[in-house]
PDB file of C-alpha atoms in Angstrom:
ATOM      1  CA  UNK A   1      58.972 212.953  69.626  1.00  0.00           C
ATOM      2  CA  UNK A   2      58.649 211.340  72.714  1.00  0.00           C
ATOM      3  CA  UNK A   3      54.839 212.419  74.496  1.00  0.00           C
ATOM      4  CA  UNK A   4      56.534 213.321  77.217  1.00  0.00           C
ATOM      5  CA  UNK A   5      53.103 213.687  80.362  1.00  0.00           C
ATOM      6  CA  UNK A   6      54.361 215.499  83.703  1.00  0.00           C
ATOM      7  CA  UNK A   7      52.170 214.060  86.128  1.00  0.00           C
ATOM      8  CA  UNK A   8      51.710 214.992  89.982  1.00  0.00           C
ATOM      9  CA  UNK A   9      50.317 212.338  92.573  1.00  0.00           C
ATOM     10  CA  UNK A  10      48.823 215.016  95.538  1.00  0.00           C
ATOM     11  CA  UNK A  11      48.825 212.899  98.758  1.00  0.00           C
ATOM     12  CA  UNK A  12      46.616 213.866 101.509  1.00  0.00           C
ATOM     13  CA  UNK A  13      46.940 213.446 104.890  1.00  0.00           C
ATOM     14  CA  UNK A  14      44.324 212.466 107.178  1.00  0.00           C
ATOM     15  CA  UNK A  15      40.607 214.595 107.253  1.00  0.00           C
ATOM     16  CA  UNK A  16      39.095 214.371 110.318  1.00  0.00           C
ATOM     17  CA  UNK A  17      35.114 214.677 110.638  1.00  0.00           C
ATOM     18  CA  UNK A  18      34.727 217.870 111.045  1.00  0.00           C
ATOM     19  CA  UNK A  19      36.614 219.379 108.312  1.00  0.00           C
ATOM     20  CA  UNK A  20      33.768 220.829 105.993  1.00  0.00           C
ATOM     21  CA  UNK A  21      35.128 220.362 102.020  1.00  0.00           C
ATOM     22  CA  UNK A  22      35.735 223.834 101.681  1.00  0.00           C
ATOM     23  CA  UNK A  23      38.952 223.418 103.451  1.00  0.00           C
ATOM     24  CA  UNK A  24      39.937 220.947 101.968  1.00  0.00           C
ATOM     25  CA  UNK A  25      39.625 221.473  99.081  1.00  0.00           C
ATOM     26  CA  UNK A  26      41.877 224.728  99.935  1.00  0.00           C
ATOM     27  CA  UNK A  27      44.310 222.204 100.698  1.00  0.00           C
ATOM     28  CA  UNK A  28      43.855 220.326  97.783  1.00  0.00           C
ATOM     29  CA  UNK A  29      44.435 224.022  95.858  1.00  0.00           C
ATOM     30  CA  UNK A  30      47.523 223.902  97.952  1.00  0.00           C
ATOM     31  CA  UNK A  31      48.946 220.829  96.591  1.00  0.00           C
ATOM     32  CA  UNK A  32      48.079 221.751  92.614  1.00  0.00           C
ATOM     33  CA  UNK A  33      49.542 224.935  93.646  1.00  0.00           C
ATOM     34  CA  UNK A  34      52.564 222.995  94.216  1.00  0.00           C
ATOM     35  CA  UNK A  35      52.112 221.272  91.365  1.00  0.00           C
ATOM     36  CA  UNK A  36      51.653 223.660  88.634  1.00  0.00           C
ATOM     37  CA  UNK A  37      55.270 225.539  90.138  1.00  0.00           C
ATOM     38  CA  UNK A  38      56.687 222.151  88.308  1.00  0.00           C
ATOM     39  CA  UNK A  39      55.465 222.734  85.591  1.00  0.00           C
ATOM     40  CA  UNK A  40      52.664 219.237  85.543  1.00  0.00           C
ATOM     41  CA  UNK A  41      49.990 218.644  82.749  1.00  0.00           C
ATOM     42  CA  UNK A  42      47.554 216.421  85.157  1.00  0.00           C
ATOM     43  CA  UNK A  43      47.258 215.951  89.019  1.00  0.00           C
ATOM     44  CA  UNK A  44      45.995 212.839  90.283  1.00  0.00           C
ATOM     45  CA  UNK A  45      43.784 213.387  93.867  1.00  0.00           C
ATOM     46  CA  UNK A  46      43.146 210.055  96.746  1.00  0.00           C
ATOM     47  CA  UNK A  47      39.936 207.906  96.874  1.00  0.00           C
ATOM     48  CA  UNK A  48      37.063 210.148  98.600  1.00  0.00           C
ATOM     49  CA  UNK A  49      39.168 213.046  98.379  1.00  0.00           C
ATOM     50  CA  UNK A  50      36.799 215.509  99.737  1.00  0.00           C
ATOM     51  CA  UNK A  51      36.430 213.658 103.010  1.00  0.00           C
ATOM     52  CA  UNK A  52      37.235 212.015 106.026  1.00  0.00           C
ATOM     53  CA  UNK A  53      36.296 207.844 105.058  1.00  0.00           C
ATOM     54  CA  UNK A  54      32.642 207.960 106.037  1.00  0.00           C
ATOM     55  CA  UNK A  55      32.967 204.443 105.544  1.00  0.00           C
ATOM     56  CA  UNK A  56      34.279 203.601 108.504  1.00  0.00           C
ATOM     57  CA  UNK A  57      30.961 204.671 110.645  1.00  0.00           C
ATOM     58  CA  UNK A  58      27.895 202.824 110.322  1.00  0.00           C
ATOM     59  CA  UNK A  59      24.742 205.048 109.645  1.00  0.00           C
ATOM     60  CA  UNK A  60      21.226 204.170 109.266  1.00  0.00           C
ATOM     61  CA  UNK A  61      19.514 207.640 108.652  1.00  0.00           C
ATOM     62  CA  UNK A  62      20.120 207.817 104.984  1.00  0.00           C
ATOM     63  CA  UNK A  63      19.997 211.930 105.518  1.00  0.00           C
ATOM     64  CA  UNK A  64      22.880 211.224 107.804  1.00  0.00           C
ATOM     65  CA  UNK A  65      24.669 209.246 105.013  1.00  0.00           C
ATOM     66  CA  UNK A  66      23.600 211.522 101.840  1.00  0.00           C
ATOM     67  CA  UNK A  67      26.063 214.472 103.464  1.00  0.00           C
ATOM     68  CA  UNK A  68      29.115 212.675 103.110  1.00  0.00           C
ATOM     69  CA  UNK A  69      27.673 211.819  98.755  1.00  0.00           C
ATOM     70  CA  UNK A  70      28.023 214.830  96.108  1.00  0.00           C
ATOM     71  CA  UNK A  71      24.620 215.738  94.412  1.00  0.00           C
ATOM     72  CA  UNK A  72      26.546 218.352  92.243  1.00  0.00           C
ATOM     73  CA  UNK A  73      29.969 218.002  90.192  1.00  0.00           C
ATOM     74  CA  UNK A  74      31.242 220.293  90.403  1.00  0.00           C
ATOM     75  CA  UNK A  75      29.797 221.950  93.730  1.00  0.00           C
ATOM     76  CA  UNK A  76      29.870 225.321  94.820  1.00  0.00           C
ATOM     77  CA  UNK A  77      32.732 223.603  96.753  1.00  0.00           C
ATOM     78  CA  UNK A  78      34.621 221.705  94.451  1.00  0.00           C
ATOM     79  CA  UNK A  79      34.600 224.644  91.890  1.00  0.00           C
ATOM     80  CA  UNK A  80      37.703 226.500  92.780  1.00  0.00           C
ATOM     81  CA  UNK A  81      39.632 223.271  91.651  1.00  0.00           C
ATOM     82  CA  UNK A  82      38.070 223.241  88.060  1.00  0.00           C
ATOM     83  CA  UNK A  83      38.650 226.691  87.516  1.00  0.00           C
ATOM     84  CA  UNK A  84      42.819 225.960  88.912  1.00  0.00           C
ATOM     85  CA  UNK A  85      42.715 223.748  86.235  1.00  0.00           C
ATOM     86  CA  UNK A  86      41.301 225.966  83.357  1.00  0.00           C
ATOM     87  CA  UNK A  87      44.240 228.979  84.689  1.00  0.00           C
ATOM     88  CA  UNK A  88      46.844 226.388  85.108  1.00  0.00           C
ATOM     89  CA  UNK A  89      46.142 224.559  81.947  1.00  0.00           C
ATOM     90  CA  UNK A  90      46.392 220.967  84.580  1.00  0.00           C
ATOM     91  CA  UNK A  91      44.412 218.181  84.357  1.00  0.00           C
ATOM     92  CA  UNK A  92      43.071 216.355  87.912  1.00  0.00           C
ATOM     93  CA  UNK A  93      41.715 213.408  88.915  1.00  0.00           C
ATOM     94  CA  UNK A  94      39.053 213.320  91.652  1.00  0.00           C
ATOM     95  CA  UNK A  95      37.817 210.668  94.062  1.00  0.00           C
ATOM     96  CA  UNK A  96      35.083 211.360  95.766  1.00  0.00           C
ATOM     97  CA  UNK A  97      30.918 209.551  96.823  1.00  0.00           C
ATOM     98  CA  UNK A  98      28.508 210.410  93.903  1.00  0.00           C
ATOM     99  CA  UNK A  99      25.057 210.909  94.456  1.00  0.00           C
ATOM    100  CA  UNK A 100      22.891 210.799  91.185  1.00  0.00           C
ATOM    101  CA  UNK A 101      19.122 209.742  89.901  1.00  0.00           C
ATOM    102  CA  UNK A 102      18.558 207.728  86.943  1.00  0.00           C
ATOM    103  CA  UNK A 103      14.916 206.816  85.458  1.00  0.00           C
ATOM    104  CA  UNK A 104      13.807 208.609  89.073  1.00  0.00           C
ATOM    105  CA  UNK A 105      16.541 206.325  91.112  1.00  0.00           C
ATOM    106  CA  UNK A 106      18.899 207.634  93.643  1.00  0.00           C
ATOM    107  CA  UNK A 107      22.594 205.660  93.440  1.00  0.00           C
ATOM    108  CA  UNK A 108      25.402 205.800  95.257  1.00  0.00           C
ATOM    109  CA  UNK A 109      29.251 204.814  94.050  1.00  0.00           C
ATOM    110  CA  UNK A 110      32.597 205.323  94.980  1.00  0.00           C
ATOM    111  CA  UNK A 111      33.789 207.415  91.979  1.00  0.00           C
ATOM    112  CA  UNK A 112      36.772 209.357  90.405  1.00  0.00           C
ATOM    113  CA  UNK A 113      36.280 211.440  87.590  1.00  0.00           C
ATOM    114  CA  UNK A 114      39.055 213.544  85.124  1.00  0.00           C
ATOM    115  CA  UNK A 115      38.919 216.527  84.273  1.00  0.00           C
ATOM    116  CA  UNK A 116      40.684 218.426  81.514  1.00  0.00           C
ATOM    117  CA  UNK A 117      42.713 221.139  81.006  1.00  0.00           C
ATOM    118  CA  UNK A 118      39.503 223.488  80.168  1.00  0.00           C
ATOM    119  CA  UNK A 119      37.903 222.790  83.340  1.00  0.00           C
ATOM    120  CA  UNK A 120      35.323 220.327  81.658  1.00  0.00           C
ATOM    121  CA  UNK A 121      34.792 216.516  83.295  1.00  0.00           C
ATOM    122  CA  UNK A 122      36.340 214.657  80.621  1.00  0.00           C
ATOM    123  CA  UNK A 123      36.055 211.369  81.824  1.00  0.00           C
ATOM    124  CA  UNK A 124      34.030 209.631  84.810  1.00  0.00           C
ATOM    125  CA  UNK A 125      35.116 205.380  86.780  1.00  0.00           C
ATOM    126  CA  UNK A 126      32.566 204.301  89.497  1.00  0.00           C
ATOM    127  CA  UNK A 127      34.749 201.728  91.694  1.00  0.00           C
ATOM    128  CA  UNK A 128      33.827 197.943  90.978  1.00  0.00           C
ATOM    129  CA  UNK A 129      35.360 196.032  93.787  1.00  0.00           C
ATOM    130  CA  UNK A 130      33.807 197.552  96.633  1.00  0.00           C
ATOM    131  CA  UNK A 131      35.574 195.233 100.148  1.00  0.00           C
ATOM    132  CA  UNK A 132      34.350 195.403 103.508  1.00  0.00           C
ATOM    133  CA  UNK A 133      31.150 194.696 104.846  1.00  0.00           C
ATOM    134  CA  UNK A 134      27.238 195.933 104.885  1.00  0.00           C
ATOM    135  CA  UNK A 135      26.188 195.294 108.026  1.00  0.00           C
ATOM    136  CA  UNK A 136      27.797 196.755 111.711  1.00  0.00           C
ATOM    137  CA  UNK A 137      30.260 193.910 112.687  1.00  0.00           C
ATOM    138  CA  UNK A 138      31.185 194.280 116.410  1.00  0.00           C
ATOM    139  CA  UNK A 139      34.183 192.346 115.867  1.00  0.00           C
ATOM    140  CA  UNK A 140      36.274 195.980 114.448  1.00  0.00           C
ATOM    141  CA  UNK A 141      37.563 198.548 115.880  1.00  0.00           C
ATOM    142  CA  UNK A 142      36.450 200.043 113.530  1.00  0.00           C
ATOM    143  CA  UNK A 143      33.916 199.514 109.845  1.00  0.00           C
ATOM    144  CA  UNK A 144      34.579 198.851 106.400  1.00  0.00           C
ATOM    145  CA  UNK A 145      30.887 199.751 104.858  1.00  0.00           C
ATOM    146  CA  UNK A 146      31.602 200.005 101.642  1.00  0.00           C
ATOM    147  CA  UNK A 147      29.253 197.184 100.518  1.00  0.00           C
ATOM    148  CA  UNK A 148      26.309 199.285 103.168  1.00  0.00           C
ATOM    149  CA  UNK A 149      27.103 202.408 101.471  1.00  0.00           C
ATOM    150  CA  UNK A 150      28.129 202.214  97.168  1.00  0.00           C
ATOM    151  CA  UNK A 151      26.451 200.260  94.490  1.00  0.00           C
ATOM    152  CA  UNK A 152      28.756 198.602  92.871  1.00  0.00           C
ATOM    153  CA  UNK A 153      29.969 200.787  89.437  1.00  0.00           C
ATOM    154  CA  UNK A 154      28.060 200.642  86.195  1.00  0.00           C
ATOM    155  CA  UNK A 155      30.765 202.078  84.472  1.00  0.00           C
ATOM    156  CA  UNK A 156      32.768 199.434  83.386  1.00  0.00           C
ATOM    157  CA  UNK A 157      36.873 199.796  83.239  1.00  0.00           C
ATOM    158  CA  UNK A 158      37.161 202.051  80.087  1.00  0.00           C
ATOM    159  CA  UNK A 159      39.515 204.617  78.840  1.00  0.00           C
ATOM    160  CA  UNK A 160      40.138 207.350  77.700  1.00  0.00           C
ATOM    161  CA  UNK A 161      41.966 209.330  74.618  1.00  0.00           C
ATOM    162  CA  UNK A 162      43.377 213.086  76.857  1.00  0.00           C
ATOM    163  CA  UNK A 163      46.712 214.410  77.629  1.00  0.00           C
ATOM    164  CA  UNK A 164      47.556 212.882  74.164  1.00  0.00           C
ATOM    165  CA  UNK A 165      47.809 209.867  75.898  1.00  0.00           C
ATOM    166  CA  UNK A 166      44.973 206.578  76.667  1.00  0.00           C
ATOM    167  CA  UNK A 167      44.311 207.089  80.420  1.00  0.00           C
ATOM    168  CA  UNK A 168      43.013 204.441  82.395  1.00  0.00           C
ATOM    169  CA  UNK A 169      40.725 204.758  86.225  1.00  0.00           C
ATOM    170  CA  UNK A 170      41.036 202.089  88.531  1.00  0.00           C
ATOM    171  CA  UNK A 171      40.252 203.028  92.492  1.00  0.00           C
ATOM    172  CA  UNK A 172      41.727 201.532  95.836  1.00  0.00           C
ATOM    173  CA  UNK A 173      40.386 197.709  96.234  1.00  0.00           C
ATOM    174  CA  UNK A 174      40.055 197.668  92.588  1.00  0.00           C
ATOM    175  CA  UNK A 175      44.705 197.323  92.565  1.00  0.00           C
ATOM    176  CA  UNK A 176      44.594 194.141  93.704  1.00  0.00           C
ATOM    177  CA  UNK A 177      42.711 192.463  91.211  1.00  0.00           C
ATOM    178  CA  UNK A 178      44.324 192.226  88.293  1.00  0.00           C
ATOM    179  CA  UNK A 179      41.621 191.454  86.252  1.00  0.00           C
ATOM    180  CA  UNK A 180      41.331 195.270  86.603  1.00  0.00           C
ATOM    181  CA  UNK A 181      44.060 196.353  84.847  1.00  0.00           C
ATOM    182  CA  UNK A 182      44.640 193.403  82.306  1.00  0.00           C
ATOM    183  CA  UNK A 183      40.932 195.072  81.469  1.00  0.00           C
ATOM    184  CA  UNK A 184      42.228 198.478  81.034  1.00  0.00           C
ATOM    185  CA  UNK A 185      45.612 196.372  79.395  1.00  0.00           C
ATOM    186  CA  UNK A 186      43.998 194.913  76.780  1.00  0.00           C
ATOM    187  CA  UNK A 187      42.357 198.686  75.433  1.00  0.00           C
ATOM    188  CA  UNK A 188      45.906 199.430  75.368  1.00  0.00           C
ATOM    189  CA  UNK A 189      46.107 201.849  78.449  1.00  0.00           C
ATOM    190  CA  UNK A 190      49.010 203.948  79.629  1.00  0.00           C
ATOM    191  CA  UNK A 191      48.756 205.381  82.217  1.00  0.00           C
ATOM    192  CA  UNK A 192      46.487 204.567  85.040  1.00  0.00           C
ATOM    193  CA  UNK A 193      45.056 207.038  88.092  1.00  0.00           C
ATOM    194  CA  UNK A 194      44.634 205.416  91.314  1.00  0.00           C
ATOM    195  CA  UNK A 195      43.495 206.928  94.390  1.00  0.00           C
ATOM    196  CA  UNK A 196      43.461 204.666  97.859  1.00  0.00           C
ATOM    197  CA  UNK A 197      41.694 205.013 101.338  1.00  0.00           C
ATOM    198  CA  UNK A 198      44.516 202.025 103.185  1.00  0.00           C
ATOM    199  CA  UNK A 199      43.987 201.173 106.588  1.00  0.00           C
ATOM    200  CA  UNK A 200      47.332 200.003 108.782  1.00  0.00           C
ATOM    201  CA  UNK A 201      45.716 197.194 110.390  1.00  0.00           C
ATOM    202  CA  UNK A 202      43.097 194.830 108.560  1.00  0.00           C
ATOM    203  CA  UNK A 203      41.323 193.196 111.591  1.00  0.00           C
ATOM    204  CA  UNK A 204      40.292 189.636 109.720  1.00  0.00           C
ATOM    205  CA  UNK A 205      44.491 189.052 109.317  1.00  0.00           C
ATOM    206  CA  UNK A 206      46.260 191.836 111.502  1.00  0.00           C
ATOM    207  CA  UNK A 207      49.591 189.242 111.136  1.00  0.00           C
ATOM    208  CA  UNK A 208      49.454 191.003 107.177  1.00  0.00           C
ATOM    209  CA  UNK A 209      49.260 194.685 109.146  1.00  0.00           C
ATOM    210  CA  UNK A 210      52.686 195.035 108.647  1.00  0.00           C
ATOM    211  CA  UNK A 211      52.704 193.993 104.996  1.00  0.00           C
ATOM    212  CA  UNK A 212      50.117 196.955 103.791  1.00  0.00           C
ATOM    213  CA  UNK A 213      52.715 199.273 102.570  1.00  0.00           C
ATOM    214  CA  UNK A 214      54.158 195.894 100.383  1.00  0.00           C
ATOM    215  CA  UNK A 215      50.887 194.765  99.680  1.00  0.00           C
ATOM    216  CA  UNK A 216      50.070 198.173  97.726  1.00  0.00           C
ATOM    217  CA  UNK A 217      52.817 198.626  95.506  1.00  0.00           C
ATOM    218  CA  UNK A 218      53.868 195.320  94.797  1.00  0.00           C
ATOM    219  CA  UNK A 219      49.275 194.953  93.558  1.00  0.00           C
ATOM    220  CA  UNK A 220      50.673 198.261  91.597  1.00  0.00           C
ATOM    221  CA  UNK A 221      54.080 196.981  90.157  1.00  0.00           C
ATOM    222  CA  UNK A 222      53.202 194.182  89.482  1.00  0.00           C
ATOM    223  CA  UNK A 223      49.713 195.842  87.386  1.00  0.00           C
ATOM    224  CA  UNK A 224      52.022 198.082  85.682  1.00  0.00           C
ATOM    225  CA  UNK A 225      54.586 195.908  84.290  1.00  0.00           C
ATOM    226  CA  UNK A 226      52.305 193.385  83.283  1.00  0.00           C
ATOM    227  CA  UNK A 227      50.142 195.849  81.156  1.00  0.00           C
ATOM    228  CA  UNK A 228      53.205 198.203  80.408  1.00  0.00           C
ATOM    229  CA  UNK A 229      51.476 201.292  81.470  1.00  0.00           C
ATOM    230  CA  UNK A 230      51.960 204.459  84.207  1.00  0.00           C
ATOM    231  CA  UNK A 231      50.478 204.115  87.671  1.00  0.00           C
ATOM    232  CA  UNK A 232      50.026 207.526  89.728  1.00  0.00           C
ATOM    233  CA  UNK A 233      49.027 205.863  92.707  1.00  0.00           C
ATOM    234  CA  UNK A 234      47.812 208.724  95.442  1.00  0.00           C
ATOM    235  CA  UNK A 235      47.077 208.033  98.757  1.00  0.00           C
ATOM    236  CA  UNK A 236      44.944 209.769 102.379  1.00  0.00           C
ATOM    237  CA  UNK A 237      46.906 208.943 104.805  1.00  0.00           C
ATOM    238  CA  UNK A 238      47.864 209.050 108.485  1.00  0.00           C
ATOM    239  CA  UNK A 239      46.050 208.898 111.411  1.00  0.00           C
ATOM    240  CA  UNK A 240      42.793 209.680 110.857  1.00  0.00           C
ATOM    241  CA  UNK A 241      40.074 209.397 113.373  1.00  0.00           C
ATOM    242  CA  UNK A 242      42.198 207.899 115.243  1.00  0.00           C
ATOM    243  CA  UNK A 243      42.281 205.082 112.105  1.00  0.00           C
ATOM    244  CA  UNK A 244      46.069 204.810 110.981  1.00  0.00           C
ATOM    245  CA  UNK A 245      46.047 204.601 107.317  1.00  0.00           C
ATOM    246  CA  UNK A 246      49.851 203.857 104.628  1.00  0.00           C
ATOM    247  CA  UNK A 247      50.753 206.522 102.558  1.00  0.00           C
ATOM    248  CA  UNK A 248      53.647 205.161 100.261  1.00  0.00           C
ATOM    249  CA  UNK A 249      51.745 206.978  97.239  1.00  0.00           C
ATOM    250  CA  UNK A 250      53.685 206.694  93.835  1.00  0.00           C
ATOM    251  CA  UNK A 251      54.167 207.117  90.237  1.00  0.00           C
ATOM    252  CA  UNK A 252      55.054 203.280  88.721  1.00  0.00           C
ATOM    253  CA  UNK A 253      56.542 202.536  85.409  1.00  0.00           C
ATOM    254  CA  UNK A 254      56.066 200.681  82.514  1.00  0.00           C
ATOM    255  CA  UNK A 255      58.853 198.396  84.254  1.00  0.00           C
ATOM    256  CA  UNK A 256      56.911 198.554  87.475  1.00  0.00           C
ATOM    257  CA  UNK A 257      59.702 200.834  89.130  1.00  0.00           C
ATOM    258  CA  UNK A 258      58.494 203.077  91.928  1.00  0.00           C
ATOM    259  CA  UNK A 259      60.288 206.126  90.273  1.00  0.00           C
ATOM    260  CA  UNK A 260      58.630 208.550  92.443  1.00  0.00           C
ATOM    261  CA  UNK A 261      57.371 208.207  96.640  1.00  0.00           C
ATOM    262  CA  UNK A 262      56.277 210.186  99.058  1.00  0.00           C
ATOM    263  CA  UNK A 263      58.107 210.250 102.377  1.00  0.00           C
ATOM    264  CA  UNK A 264      55.131 211.573 104.972  1.00  0.00           C
ATOM    265  CA  UNK A 265      52.031 211.036 105.917  1.00  0.00           C
ATOM    266  CA  UNK A 266      50.830 214.446 105.312  1.00  0.00           C
ATOM    267  CA  UNK A 267      49.710 216.726 102.171  1.00  0.00           C
ATOM    268  CA  UNK A 268      52.347 215.941  99.992  1.00  0.00           C
ATOM    269  CA  UNK A 269      53.188 215.970  96.186  1.00  0.00           C
ATOM    270  CA  UNK A 270      55.819 213.861  94.229  1.00  0.00           C
ATOM    271  CA  UNK A 271      55.435 214.665  90.137  1.00  0.00           C
ATOM    272  CA  UNK A 272      57.627 212.195  87.631  1.00  0.00           C
ATOM    273  CA  UNK A 273      58.031 213.102  83.630  1.00  0.00           C
ATOM    274  CA  UNK A 274      56.256 209.961  81.817  1.00  0.00           C
ATOM    275  CA  UNK A 275      57.394 209.099  78.650  1.00  0.00           C
ATOM    276  CA  UNK A 276      53.949 207.553  77.372  1.00  0.00           C
ATOM    277  CA  UNK A 277      56.611 205.603  74.366  1.00  0.00           C
ATOM    278  CA  UNK A 278      57.665 203.751  77.642  1.00  0.00           C
ATOM    279  CA  UNK A 279      54.548 201.561  77.314  1.00  0.00           C
ATOM    280  CA  UNK A 280      55.923 200.027  73.433  1.00  0.00           C
ATOM    281  CA  UNK A 281      58.781 198.375  75.142  1.00  0.00           C
ATOM    282  CA  UNK A 282      56.738 195.995  77.078  1.00  0.00           C
ATOM    283  CA  UNK A 283      53.325 195.976  75.332  1.00  0.00           C
ATOM    284  CA  UNK A 284      54.993 195.463  71.853  1.00  0.00           C
ATOM    285  CA  UNK A 285      57.337 192.567  73.755  1.00  0.00           C
ATOM    286  CA  UNK A 286      57.326 190.300  76.743  1.00  0.00           C
ATOM    287  CA  UNK A 287      53.752 191.728  76.755  1.00  0.00           C
ATOM    288  CA  UNK A 288      52.438 190.918  73.476  1.00  0.00           C
ATOM    289  CA  UNK A 289      48.821 190.876  74.467  1.00  0.00           C
ATOM    290  CA  UNK A 290      48.034 189.873  70.126  1.00  0.00           C
ATOM    291  CA  UNK A 291      51.295 187.406  69.978  1.00  0.00           C
ATOM    292  CA  UNK A 292      51.580 185.787  73.635  1.00  0.00           C
ATOM    293  CA  UNK A 293      47.897 186.160  75.023  1.00  0.00           C
ATOM    294  CA  UNK A 294      45.766 182.547  75.458  1.00  0.00           C
ATOM    295  CA  UNK A 295      42.315 183.140  76.401  1.00  0.00           C
ATOM    296  CA  UNK A 296      40.733 180.479  74.934  1.00  0.00           C
ATOM    297  CA  UNK A 297      42.091 178.936  78.119  1.00  0.00           C
ATOM    298  CA  UNK A 298      40.939 182.034  80.856  1.00  0.00           C
ATOM    299  CA  UNK A 299      37.230 180.040  80.796  1.00  0.00           C
ATOM    300  CA  UNK A 300      37.602 179.721  83.974  1.00  0.00           C
ATOM    301  CA  UNK A 301      38.557 183.888  84.591  1.00  0.00           C
ATOM    302  CA  UNK A 302      35.774 184.707  83.661  1.00  0.00           C
ATOM    303  CA  UNK A 303      32.830 182.522  85.451  1.00  0.00           C
ATOM    304  CA  UNK A 304      30.208 184.199  87.861  1.00  0.00           C
ATOM    305  CA  UNK A 305      30.084 182.331  91.152  1.00  0.00           C
ATOM    306  CA  UNK A 306      27.343 185.496  92.194  1.00  0.00           C
ATOM    307  CA  UNK A 307      24.715 182.546  93.701  1.00  0.00           C
ATOM    308  CA  UNK A 308      27.028 179.669  93.771  1.00  0.00           C
TER     309      UNK A 308
END
């Protein structure tokens, strides 16, 4: 019997700076209700789903910065999402800014969690490939200060056994790096959950602006095909605080084909019945890692360039 996971990619339209978390969660609950009607097993929300994309502003007051982070999960505002998961017997993936304390040290991460059908946090990932810069750049129409506000994730690229499948996570810029998908692929991943916030305008190469949607899908489709995995890639989209962001949320099959794609830049749900056993048609054949990889010749890939 085929293992079929019905997956929903729950795109969010713009979230303005003034919109509070409770309002955003209400929008997310509407999408979860739509997913319930489609009998989804899993709903994938975007990166930093609870707030506007705050790294576009330069801030120096740590209290002002920390207002965008979640010190607890769940918390008062997000508990309804967890309740919905339990009531609907439906898991969800949530991206958010995480503030945590370890060994009396405060840390800030761009994080994502998998919440299972019992409403319990089953897995966590912290973004590793942080794009942008860490100081104010006067030449930019808007900032991209992820390197200022977040630390590099410290959990690696784990996979998780859940929903009768092998699941992995990555966040936004991670998708552009083939090492992300390969690390998950080497562990037999069958579905990658991916949230992103991607602006249309790229200040350092504006001549590439018209390619942003293409590069998004190129990265996701290549990662899916080269590792024989499903990918549910979900955007925060539309014109948010005068910054245009791409949509293009999609579900991609292990053959690299887009099987479902959002048509708008607003709140929108797409779904697909993902046959997890299709992963084996790729993983046991052209990308059979055990038979065909040559890791002894890949040393340069893992060589550190930091400090050089």
